[in-house]
Amino acid sequence: MTAIILFIVGILLAIMLHEWGHFWTARRFGMRADRFFLGFGPTLWSIRRGETEYGVKAIPAGGFVRIKGMSELDERLPSASVAVFDPDALSADHRRIAARLDEGATSVPLVPNEAWDRARRELRTRGVRDELADRIVDVARARAGDDPTVEDARHALDVCAAELLPKDDRVGSLRHRVLRGDEGRFFHDRPAWQRAIVLVAGSTMHFIQAIVLLIVFYAVWGTQAAPVVGQVVPETPAAAAGVVPGDRIVAVDGIEVDSFDELSALIRERGGIEAEFTIERGSQLIVLLATPVMRENPSTGETYAQFGFVPDGEDMTLTDAVRATFVGESSVPASMVYTVRAIGQVFGPEGVGAIFQQVTGDAERDAAGAISAVGAARAADEGTAVLGIGFLFILLASINVFVGVFNLLPLPPLDGGHLAVLGIERVVNGFRRLRGEAADFALDPRAIAAVALPVIVFIGTISIALVWLDITNPARLPLE
C-alpha cells in the first residue's frame, strides 16, 4: 500500500509539473493563463491569486492550464477602466439602485458608488494588491470630482493607475494587465518561437523528472562494473595467468584504467596480442602477462577479444550516476528511443489487434506488453515488494519518459499536434511571404477538430481496453 500511495503521489506530481511547465512559460512570455487545475469535472476546491484561479477537480485523471487564445471562443479583456465603466454594467447599476431607492433611474449619478466598488474588485482580479487597489480607486475618485461623467471617471482611473502602478510595460506585467487588458496577451499574439516553447514545456518537465529520478536511483542504489575481478572464467587467459577474484586491474601495458569500460576498450585492442596486466592484490602490485583470445558471438557472428573474468560491482559516485543517466542502455536518451519504438508497436495494427485479442480471451496476456495506470500501480506494488523502493524510481522515470514522448506525437489534441499545426502555418506563411502575399494563413479549427476527435476516440478506446485487462487479467512482472 505504501508503494501504491507513493506511486500515485509521483503520478500526480508529474501531472502538476507538466501543467506548471506550460503555465510558467506562458506567464513568462506575457500570456494570460487564468486557470490552473488538477483533475477534471466538478470543482472541489479553488482559490484565486492575482488573475489566475488554482484548484482541484473531482476526477484526478490529469490536469489543465487554460491559456487564453487557444480557443476560438475566448474573449479579450479590455483595460480595467473600460471593463469597470462599461455602459451595460453602469445601466445595471442604475436600475438596481433605482429599484432599491424606489426612484427613477435618471436620479442616480452617472457613476454611482457601486461602479467604484467594482473598480476595486476589477483591479484585484488583475493582480493588484488590496491596499494598492484601494489607493488607486480613492485617488481616482477624488480627481474625478463629485458627479463625474463616465469619460471623466474612466480617464481618472487610467491616469491614477499609470501613476501608482510599477513602471513595467512588459506584455503581461501588472501595469499592462490594468491599462491594456489582453492586448498582445493571447496565445496566437505571441511569436511562434514562444508558442513552441510553451507547447514543449510540458514534455520537457517529464524528461527533467526522469533525469532526476534516475540520478537519485543510480546514486543511491546503482552499481557499475568495476575493473575488479568478481569471478574468473575457467580455461581463459585470465585463469592461465593466475588472476584471482578480488584482483583490481589498474593498468594494461602501462596505461592506467579507472573503470571497467576503459579496461574493456584496451582488451578489445589487444586480441591475439600479449599484454602486460598490472594488478593490485591486497597491498601488492603484480604484473602478469596474458594474451586475450578472439571469440565469436554465436548470436551475432561478431568477434571480440576475451580476457576471461566477470567484473565485480561497486557503488556509483554522483558523477557516475549522472553519466549513467545520459549515456548507456538504461539512460534517458535510450529510453526515449525505446519508447518511440514501443509506441509504434502498441498503437500499430499488430499491437492494437493483440490488445483486443487479449480482451476477448483469444490470446494470453503479454507480460511485456502495454499496461494502463492500474497496471502500473500494480507493478509498483509487486516490484517494490521484491526489489525495494529503488524500483519505484525506475518505474516513475520510465512513465515520465513515455508520457513526455507520447505527448509530442504530431496528433491533435496532444501538444505535439499543436506544434505540428504551428509548423504547418509557419511553412505556409513563409511561402506566402516569398510570393508577396499576406502571411495570415491559419488552419481552420474545424479541420483540426476533425483530426482530434478520432484520435481521442482511438486513444480512449485503447486506454479503456488496457484498464479492463489490468483489472480482469493483470500482467505479472517477471520477478521470480
CSV table of N, CA and C in Angstrom, one decimal, residues 266-394:
chain,number,residue,atom,x,y,z
A,266,LEU,N,40.7,-1.4,-23.8
A,266,LEU,CA,42.1,-1.8,-24.0
A,266,LEU,C,42.2,-3.3,-24.4
A,267,ILE,N,41.4,-4.1,-23.7
A,267,ILE,CA,41.4,-5.5,-24.0
A,267,ILE,C,41.0,-5.8,-25.5
A,268,ARG,N,39.9,-5.0,-26.0
A,268,ARG,CA,39.5,-5.2,-27.3
A,268,ARG,C,40.6,-4.9,-28.4
A,269,GLU,N,41.4,-4.0,-28.0
A,269,GLU,CA,42.5,-3.6,-28.9
A,269,GLU,C,43.7,-4.6,-29.0
A,270,ARG,N,43.6,-5.6,-28.0
A,270,ARG,CA,44.8,-6.5,-27.9
A,270,ARG,C,44.4,-7.9,-28.1
A,271,GLY,N,43.4,-8.2,-28.9
A,271,GLY,CA,43.0,-9.6,-29.2
A,271,GLY,C,44.2,-10.3,-30.0
A,272,GLY,N,44.7,-11.4,-29.4
A,272,GLY,CA,45.8,-12.1,-30.0
A,272,GLY,C,47.1,-11.5,-29.8
A,273,ILE,N,47.2,-10.5,-29.0
A,273,ILE,CA,48.5,-9.8,-28.7
A,273,ILE,C,48.8,-9.9,-27.2
A,274,GLU,N,50.0,-10.3,-26.9
A,274,GLU,CA,50.4,-10.4,-25.5
A,274,GLU,C,50.4,-9.1,-24.8
A,275,ALA,N,49.8,-9.0,-23.7
A,275,ALA,CA,49.7,-7.7,-23.0
A,275,ALA,C,50.2,-7.9,-21.5
A,276,GLU,N,50.6,-6.8,-21.0
A,276,GLU,CA,51.1,-6.7,-19.6
A,276,GLU,C,50.0,-6.1,-18.7
A,277,PHE,N,49.5,-6.9,-17.8
A,277,PHE,CA,48.4,-6.5,-16.9
A,277,PHE,C,49.0,-6.2,-15.5
A,278,THR,N,48.8,-5.0,-15.0
A,278,THR,CA,49.3,-4.6,-13.7
A,278,THR,C,48.1,-4.8,-12.8
A,279,ILE,N,48.3,-5.6,-11.7
A,279,ILE,CA,47.2,-6.0,-10.8
A,279,ILE,C,47.5,-5.6,-9.4
A,280,GLU,N,46.5,-5.0,-8.8
A,280,GLU,CA,46.6,-4.7,-7.3
A,280,GLU,C,45.9,-5.8,-6.5
A,281,ARG,N,46.8,-6.5,-5.8
A,281,ARG,CA,46.3,-7.6,-5.0
A,281,ARG,C,46.7,-7.3,-3.5
A,282,GLY,N,45.6,-6.9,-2.7
A,282,GLY,CA,45.9,-6.5,-1.4
A,282,GLY,C,46.7,-5.3,-1.4
A,283,SER,N,47.9,-5.3,-0.8
A,283,SER,CA,48.8,-4.1,-0.8
A,283,SER,C,49.9,-4.2,-1.8
A,284,GLN,N,49.9,-5.3,-2.6
A,284,GLN,CA,50.9,-5.5,-3.6
A,284,GLN,C,50.5,-5.2,-5.0
A,285,LEU,N,51.5,-4.8,-5.9
A,285,LEU,CA,51.2,-4.7,-7.3
A,285,LEU,C,51.9,-5.8,-8.0
A,286,ILE,N,51.2,-6.5,-8.8
A,286,ILE,CA,51.7,-7.7,-9.5
A,286,ILE,C,51.5,-7.5,-11.0
A,287,VAL,N,52.5,-7.9,-11.8
A,287,VAL,CA,52.5,-7.8,-13.2
A,287,VAL,C,52.4,-9.2,-13.8
A,288,LEU,N,51.3,-9.4,-14.6
A,288,LEU,CA,51.0,-10.7,-15.2
A,288,LEU,C,51.0,-10.5,-16.7
A,289,LEU,N,51.5,-11.5,-17.5
A,289,LEU,CA,51.4,-11.5,-18.9
A,289,LEU,C,50.3,-12.4,-19.4
A,290,ALA,N,49.5,-11.9,-20.3
A,290,ALA,CA,48.5,-12.7,-20.9
A,290,ALA,C,48.1,-12.2,-22.3
A,291,THR,N,47.6,-13.1,-23.1
A,291,THR,CA,47.2,-12.8,-24.5
A,291,THR,C,45.7,-13.0,-24.6
A,292,PRO,N,44.9,-11.9,-24.7
A,292,PRO,CA,43.5,-12.1,-24.9
A,292,PRO,C,43.2,-12.8,-26.2
A,293,VAL,N,42.2,-13.7,-26.1
A,293,VAL,CA,41.9,-14.6,-27.3
A,293,VAL,C,40.7,-14.0,-28.0
A,294,MET,N,40.6,-14.3,-29.3
A,294,MET,CA,39.4,-13.9,-30.0
A,294,MET,C,38.3,-14.9,-30.0
A,295,ARG,N,37.1,-14.5,-29.7
A,295,ARG,CA,36.0,-15.3,-29.6
A,295,ARG,C,34.9,-14.8,-30.6
A,296,GLU,N,34.0,-15.7,-31.0
A,296,GLU,CA,32.9,-15.3,-31.8
A,296,GLU,C,31.6,-15.4,-31.1
A,297,ASN,N,30.8,-14.3,-31.2
A,297,ASN,CA,29.5,-14.3,-30.6
A,297,ASN,C,28.5,-15.1,-31.5
A,298,PRO,N,28.0,-16.2,-31.0
A,298,PRO,CA,27.2,-17.1,-31.9
A,298,PRO,C,25.9,-16.5,-32.3
A,299,SER,N,25.4,-15.5,-31.6
A,299,SER,CA,24.1,-14.9,-32.0
A,299,SER,C,24.3,-13.8,-33.0
A,300,THR,N,25.4,-13.1,-33.0
A,300,THR,CA,25.6,-12.0,-33.9
A,300,THR,C,26.7,-12.3,-35.0
A,301,GLY,N,27.6,-13.3,-34.7
A,301,GLY,CA,28.7,-13.6,-35.6
A,301,GLY,C,29.8,-12.7,-35.5
A,302,GLU,N,29.7,-11.7,-34.5
A,302,GLU,CA,30.8,-10.8,-34.3
A,302,GLU,C,31.9,-11.4,-33.5
A,303,THR,N,33.2,-11.0,-33.7
A,303,THR,CA,34.3,-11.5,-32.9
A,303,THR,C,34.7,-10.4,-31.9
A,304,TYR,N,35.2,-10.9,-30.8
A,304,TYR,CA,35.6,-10.0,-29.7
A,304,TYR,C,36.8,-10.6,-29.0
A,305,ALA,N,37.5,-9.7,-28.3
A,305,ALA,CA,38.7,-10.2,-27.5
A,305,ALA,C,38.2,-10.5,-26.1
A,306,GLN,N,38.7,-11.7,-25.6
A,306,GLN,CA,38.3,-12.1,-24.3
A,306,GLN,C,39.5,-12.3,-23.4
A,307,PHE,N,39.5,-11.7,-22.2
A,307,PHE,CA,40.5,-11.9,-21.2
A,307,PHE,C,40.0,-13.0,-20.2
A,308,GLY,N,38.8,-13.0,-19.8
A,308,GLY,CA,38.2,-14.1,-19.1
A,308,GLY,C,37.9,-13.9,-17.6
A,309,PHE,N,37.2,-12.8,-17.3
A,309,PHE,CA,36.7,-12.7,-15.9
A,309,PHE,C,35.4,-11.9,-15.9
A,310,VAL,N,34.6,-12.2,-14.9
A,310,VAL,CA,33.4,-11.4,-14.7
A,310,VAL,C,33.6,-10.3,-13.7
A,311,PRO,N,33.4,-9.1,-14.1
A,311,PRO,CA,33.7,-8.0,-13.2
A,311,PRO,C,32.8,-7.9,-11.9
A,312,ASP,N,33.4,-7.4,-10.9
A,312,ASP,CA,32.6,-7.1,-9.7
A,312,ASP,C,32.0,-5.8,-9.8
A,313,GLY,N,31.0,-5.5,-8.9
A,313,GLY,CA,30.3,-4.2,-9.0
A,313,GLY,C,30.7,-3.3,-7.8
A,314,GLU,N,30.6,-2.0,-8.0
A,314,GLU,CA,30.8,-1.1,-7.0
A,314,GLU,C,29.8,0.1,-7.0
A,315,ASP,N,29.6,0.7,-5.9
A,315,ASP,CA,28.6,1.8,-5.8
A,315,ASP,C,29.0,2.9,-6.8
A,316,MET,N,28.0,3.6,-7.3
A,316,MET,CA,28.3,4.7,-8.2
A,316,MET,C,28.5,6.0,-7.4
A,317,THR,N,29.4,6.8,-7.9
A,317,THR,CA,29.5,8.1,-7.4
A,317,THR,C,28.5,9.0,-8.1
A,318,LEU,N,28.3,10.2,-7.6
A,318,LEU,CA,27.4,11.1,-8.2
A,318,LEU,C,27.7,11.4,-9.7
A,319,THR,N,29.0,11.5,-10.0
A,319,THR,CA,29.4,11.7,-11.4
A,319,THR,C,29.1,10.5,-12.2
A,320,ASP,N,29.3,9.3,-11.7
A,320,ASP,CA,28.9,8.0,-12.4
A,320,ASP,C,27.4,8.0,-12.6
A,321,ALA,N,26.6,8.4,-11.6
A,321,ALA,CA,25.2,8.4,-11.7
A,321,ALA,C,24.7,9.3,-12.8
A,322,VAL,N,25.3,10.5,-12.9
A,322,VAL,CA,24.9,11.4,-14.0
A,322,VAL,C,25.3,10.9,-15.3
A,323,ARG,N,26.5,10.3,-15.4
A,323,ARG,CA,26.9,9.7,-16.7
A,323,ARG,C,25.9,8.5,-17.1
A,324,ALA,N,25.5,7.7,-16.2
A,324,ALA,CA,24.6,6.6,-16.5
A,324,ALA,C,23.3,7.1,-16.9
A,325,THR,N,22.9,8.2,-16.4
A,325,THR,CA,21.6,8.8,-16.7
A,325,THR,C,21.5,9.3,-18.1
A,326,PHE,N,22.6,9.7,-18.7
A,326,PHE,CA,22.7,10.3,-20.0
A,326,PHE,C,23.3,9.4,-21.1
A,327,VAL,N,24.1,8.4,-20.6
A,327,VAL,CA,24.8,7.5,-21.6
A,327,VAL,C,24.6,6.1,-21.2
A,328,GLY,N,24.3,5.2,-22.2
A,328,GLY,CA,24.1,3.8,-21.9
A,328,GLY,C,22.7,3.3,-22.2
A,329,GLU,N,22.6,2.0,-22.1
A,329,GLU,CA,21.4,1.3,-22.5
A,329,GLU,C,20.2,1.7,-21.6
A,330,SER,N,20.5,2.1,-20.3
A,330,SER,CA,19.4,2.4,-19.4
A,330,SER,C,19.3,3.9,-19.1
A,331,SER,N,19.9,4.7,-20.0
A,331,SER,CA,19.8,6.2,-19.9
A,331,SER,C,18.5,6.8,-20.4
A,332,VAL,N,18.3,8.0,-20.1
A,332,VAL,CA,17.1,8.7,-20.6
A,332,VAL,C,17.0,8.8,-22.1
A,333,PRO,N,18.1,9.1,-22.8
A,333,PRO,CA,18.0,9.1,-24.3
A,333,PRO,C,17.7,7.8,-24.8
A,334,ALA,N,18.3,6.7,-24.3
A,334,ALA,CA,18.0,5.3,-24.8
A,334,ALA,C,16.5,5.0,-24.5
A,335,SER,N,16.0,5.4,-23.3
A,335,SER,CA,14.6,5.2,-23.0
A,335,SER,C,13.7,5.9,-24.0
A,336,MET,N,14.1,7.1,-24.4
A,336,MET,CA,13.3,7.8,-25.4
A,336,MET,C,13.2,7.1,-26.7
A,337,VAL,N,14.3,6.6,-27.2
A,337,VAL,CA,14.3,5.8,-28.4
A,337,VAL,C,13.5,4.5,-28.3
A,338,TYR,N,13.6,3.8,-27.2
A,338,TYR,CA,12.8,2.6,-26.9
A,338,TYR,C,11.4,3.0,-26.9
A,339,THR,N,11.0,4.1,-26.3
A,339,THR,CA,9.6,4.5,-26.1
A,339,THR,C,9.0,4.7,-27.5
A,340,VAL,N,9.7,5.4,-28.4
A,340,VAL,CA,9.2,5.7,-29.7
A,340,VAL,C,8.9,4.3,-30.4
A,341,ARG,N,9.8,3.4,-30.3
A,341,ARG,CA,9.6,2.1,-30.9
A,341,ARG,C,8.4,1.4,-30.3
A,342,ALA,N,8.3,1.4,-28.9
A,342,ALA,CA,7.2,0.8,-28.2
A,342,ALA,C,5.8,1.4,-28.6
A,343,ILE,N,5.8,2.7,-28.8
A,343,ILE,CA,4.5,3.3,-29.2
A,343,ILE,C,4.1,2.8,-30.5
A,344,GLY,N,5.1,2.7,-31.4
A,344,GLY,CA,4.8,2.2,-32.8
A,344,GLY,C,4.2,0.8,-32.7
A,345,GLN,N,4.8,0.0,-31.8
A,345,GLN,CA,4.3,-1.4,-31.7
A,345,GLN,C,3.0,-1.5,-31.1
A,346,VAL,N,2.7,-0.8,-30.0
A,346,VAL,CA,1.5,-0.9,-29.3
A,346,VAL,C,0.3,-0.3,-30.1
A,347,PHE,N,0.5,0.8,-30.7
A,347,PHE,CA,-0.6,1.5,-31.4
A,347,PHE,C,-0.6,1.2,-32.9
A,348,GLY,N,0.3,0.3,-33.3
A,348,GLY,CA,0.3,-0.2,-34.7
A,348,GLY,C,-0.8,-1.2,-34.9
A,349,PRO,N,-1.1,-1.7,-36.1
A,349,PRO,CA,-2.1,-2.7,-36.3
A,349,PRO,C,-1.9,-3.9,-35.5
A,350,GLU,N,-0.7,-4.5,-35.5
A,350,GLU,CA,-0.5,-5.7,-34.8
A,350,GLU,C,-0.7,-5.5,-33.3
A,351,GLY,N,-0.2,-4.4,-32.7
A,351,GLY,CA,-0.3,-4.1,-31.3
A,351,GLY,C,-1.8,-4.0,-30.9
A,352,VAL,N,-2.5,-3.2,-31.7
A,352,VAL,CA,-4.0,-3.0,-31.4
A,352,VAL,C,-4.7,-4.3,-31.5
A,353,GLY,N,-4.4,-5.1,-32.5
A,353,GLY,CA,-5.1,-6.4,-32.6
A,353,GLY,C,-4.8,-7.3,-31.5
A,354,ALA,N,-3.5,-7.3,-31.0
A,354,ALA,CA,-3.1,-8.1,-29.9
A,354,ALA,C,-3.9,-7.8,-28.6
A,355,ILE,N,-4.1,-6.4,-28.4
A,355,ILE,CA,-4.8,-6.0,-27.2
A,355,ILE,C,-6.2,-6.5,-27.2
A,356,PHE,N,-6.9,-6.4,-28.4
A,356,PHE,CA,-8.3,-6.8,-28.4
A,356,PHE,C,-8.5,-8.3,-28.4
A,357,GLN,N,-7.4,-9.0,-28.9
A,357,GLN,CA,-7.5,-10.5,-28.8
A,357,GLN,C,-7.4,-10.9,-27.3
A,358,GLN,N,-6.6,-10.1,-26.6
A,358,GLN,CA,-6.4,-10.4,-25.1
A,358,GLN,C,-7.7,-10.1,-24.4
A,359,VAL,N,-8.4,-9.0,-24.8
A,359,VAL,CA,-9.7,-8.6,-24.2
A,359,VAL,C,-10.7,-9.7,-24.4
A,360,THR,N,-10.8,-10.2,-25.6
A,360,THR,CA,-11.8,-11.2,-26.0
A,360,THR,C,-11.4,-12.6,-25.5
A,361,GLY,N,-10.2,-12.8,-25.0
A,361,GLY,CA,-9.8,-14.1,-24.5
A,361,GLY,C,-9.2,-15.0,-25.5
A,362,ASP,N,-9.0,-14.4,-26.7
A,362,ASP,CA,-8.4,-15.3,-27.8
A,362,ASP,C,-6.9,-15.3,-27.8
A,363,ALA,N,-6.3,-14.6,-26.8
A,363,ALA,CA,-4.8,-14.6,-26.7
A,363,ALA,C,-4.5,-14.4,-25.2
A,364,GLU,N,-3.3,-15.0,-24.9
A,364,GLU,CA,-2.8,-14.8,-23.5
A,364,GLU,C,-2.3,-13.4,-23.3
A,365,ARG,N,-2.4,-12.9,-22.1
A,365,ARG,CA,-1.9,-11.6,-21.7
A,365,ARG,C,-0.4,-11.6,-21.9
A,366,ASP,N,0.2,-10.6,-22.6
A,366,ASP,CA,1.6,-10.4,-22.8
A,366,ASP,C,2.2,-9.7,-21.6
A,367,ALA,N,3.0,-10.3,-20.8
A,367,ALA,CA,3.6,-9.7,-19.6
A,367,ALA,C,4.5,-8.5,-20.0
A,368,ALA,N,5.0,-8.5,-21.3
A,368,ALA,CA,5.9,-7.4,-21.7
A,368,ALA,C,5.2,-6.4,-22.5
A,369,GLY,N,3.8,-6.5,-22.6
A,369,GLY,CA,3.0,-5.6,-23.4
A,369,GLY,C,2.6,-4.3,-22.6
A,370,ALA,N,1.7,-3.6,-23.2
A,370,ALA,CA,1.3,-2.3,-22.7
A,370,ALA,C,0.4,-2.5,-21.5
A,371,ILE,N,0.5,-1.6,-20.5
A,371,ILE,CA,-0.4,-1.6,-19.4
A,371,ILE,C,-1.0,-0.2,-19.1
A,372,SER,N,-2.0,-0.1,-18.3
A,372,SER,CA,-2.7,1.2,-18.0
A,372,SER,C,-2.1,1.7,-16.7
A,373,ALA,N,-2.7,2.8,-16.2
A,373,ALA,CA,-2.3,3.3,-14.9
A,373,ALA,C,-2.6,2.3,-13.8
A,374,VAL,N,-3.6,1.5,-14.0
A,374,VAL,CA,-4.0,0.5,-13.0
A,374,VAL,C,-2.9,-0.6,-13.0
A,375,GLY,N,-2.5,-1.0,-14.1
A,375,GLY,CA,-1.4,-2.0,-14.2
A,375,GLY,C,-0.1,-1.4,-13.7
A,376,ALA,N,0.2,-0.2,-13.9
A,376,ALA,CA,1.4,0.5,-13.4
A,376,ALA,C,1.4,0.5,-11.9
A,377,ALA,N,0.3,0.8,-11.3
A,377,ALA,CA,0.2,0.8,-9.8
A,377,ALA,C,0.4,-0.6,-9.3
A,378,ARG,N,-0.1,-1.6,-9.9
A,378,ARG,CA,0.1,-3.0,-9.5
A,378,ARG,C,1.6,-3.3,-9.6
A,379,ALA,N,2.2,-2.9,-10.7
A,379,ALA,CA,3.6,-3.1,-10.9
A,379,ALA,C,4.5,-2.5,-9.8
A,380,ALA,N,4.0,-1.3,-9.5
A,380,ALA,CA,4.7,-0.5,-8.4
A,380,ALA,C,4.7,-1.4,-7.1
A,381,ASP,N,3.5,-1.9,-6.8
A,381,ASP,CA,3.4,-2.8,-5.6
A,381,ASP,C,4.3,-4.0,-5.7
A,382,GLU,N,4.2,-4.8,-6.8
A,382,GLU,CA,4.9,-6.0,-6.9
A,382,GLU,C,6.4,-5.8,-7.0
A,383,GLY,N,6.8,-4.8,-7.8
A,383,GLY,CA,8.2,-4.6,-8.0
A,383,GLY,C,8.9,-4.1,-6.7
A,384,THR,N,8.2,-3.2,-6.0
A,384,THR,CA,8.8,-2.6,-4.8
A,384,THR,C,8.9,-3.7,-3.7
A,385,ALA,N,7.9,-4.6,-3.6
A,385,ALA,CA,8.0,-5.6,-2.6
A,385,ALA,C,9.2,-6.5,-2.8
A,386,VAL,N,9.5,-6.8,-4.1
A,386,VAL,CA,10.6,-7.7,-4.3
A,386,VAL,C,12.0,-7.0,-4.4
A,387,LEU,N,12.0,-5.9,-5.1
A,387,LEU,CA,13.3,-5.2,-5.5
A,387,LEU,C,13.6,-4.0,-4.6
A,388,GLY,N,12.6,-3.6,-3.8
A,388,GLY,CA,12.9,-2.4,-3.0
A,388,GLY,C,12.4,-1.1,-3.6
A,389,ILE,N,12.5,0.0,-2.8
A,389,ILE,CA,12.0,1.3,-3.2
A,389,ILE,C,12.6,1.8,-4.5
A,390,GLY,N,13.9,1.4,-4.7
A,390,GLY,CA,14.5,1.8,-5.9
A,390,GLY,C,13.8,1.5,-7.2
A,391,PHE,N,13.0,0.4,-7.2
A,391,PHE,CA,12.2,0.0,-8.4
A,391,PHE,C,11.2,1.1,-8.7
A,392,LEU,N,10.7,1.8,-7.7
A,392,LEU,CA,9.7,2.8,-7.9
A,392,LEU,C,10.3,4.0,-8.6
A,393,PHE,N,11.5,4.3,-8.3
A,393,PHE,CA,12.2,5.4,-9.1
A,393,PHE,C,12.3,5.0,-10.5
A,394,ILE,N,12.7,3.8,-10.8
A,394,ILE,CA,12.9,3.3,-12.2
A,394,ILE,C,11.5,3.4,-12.9
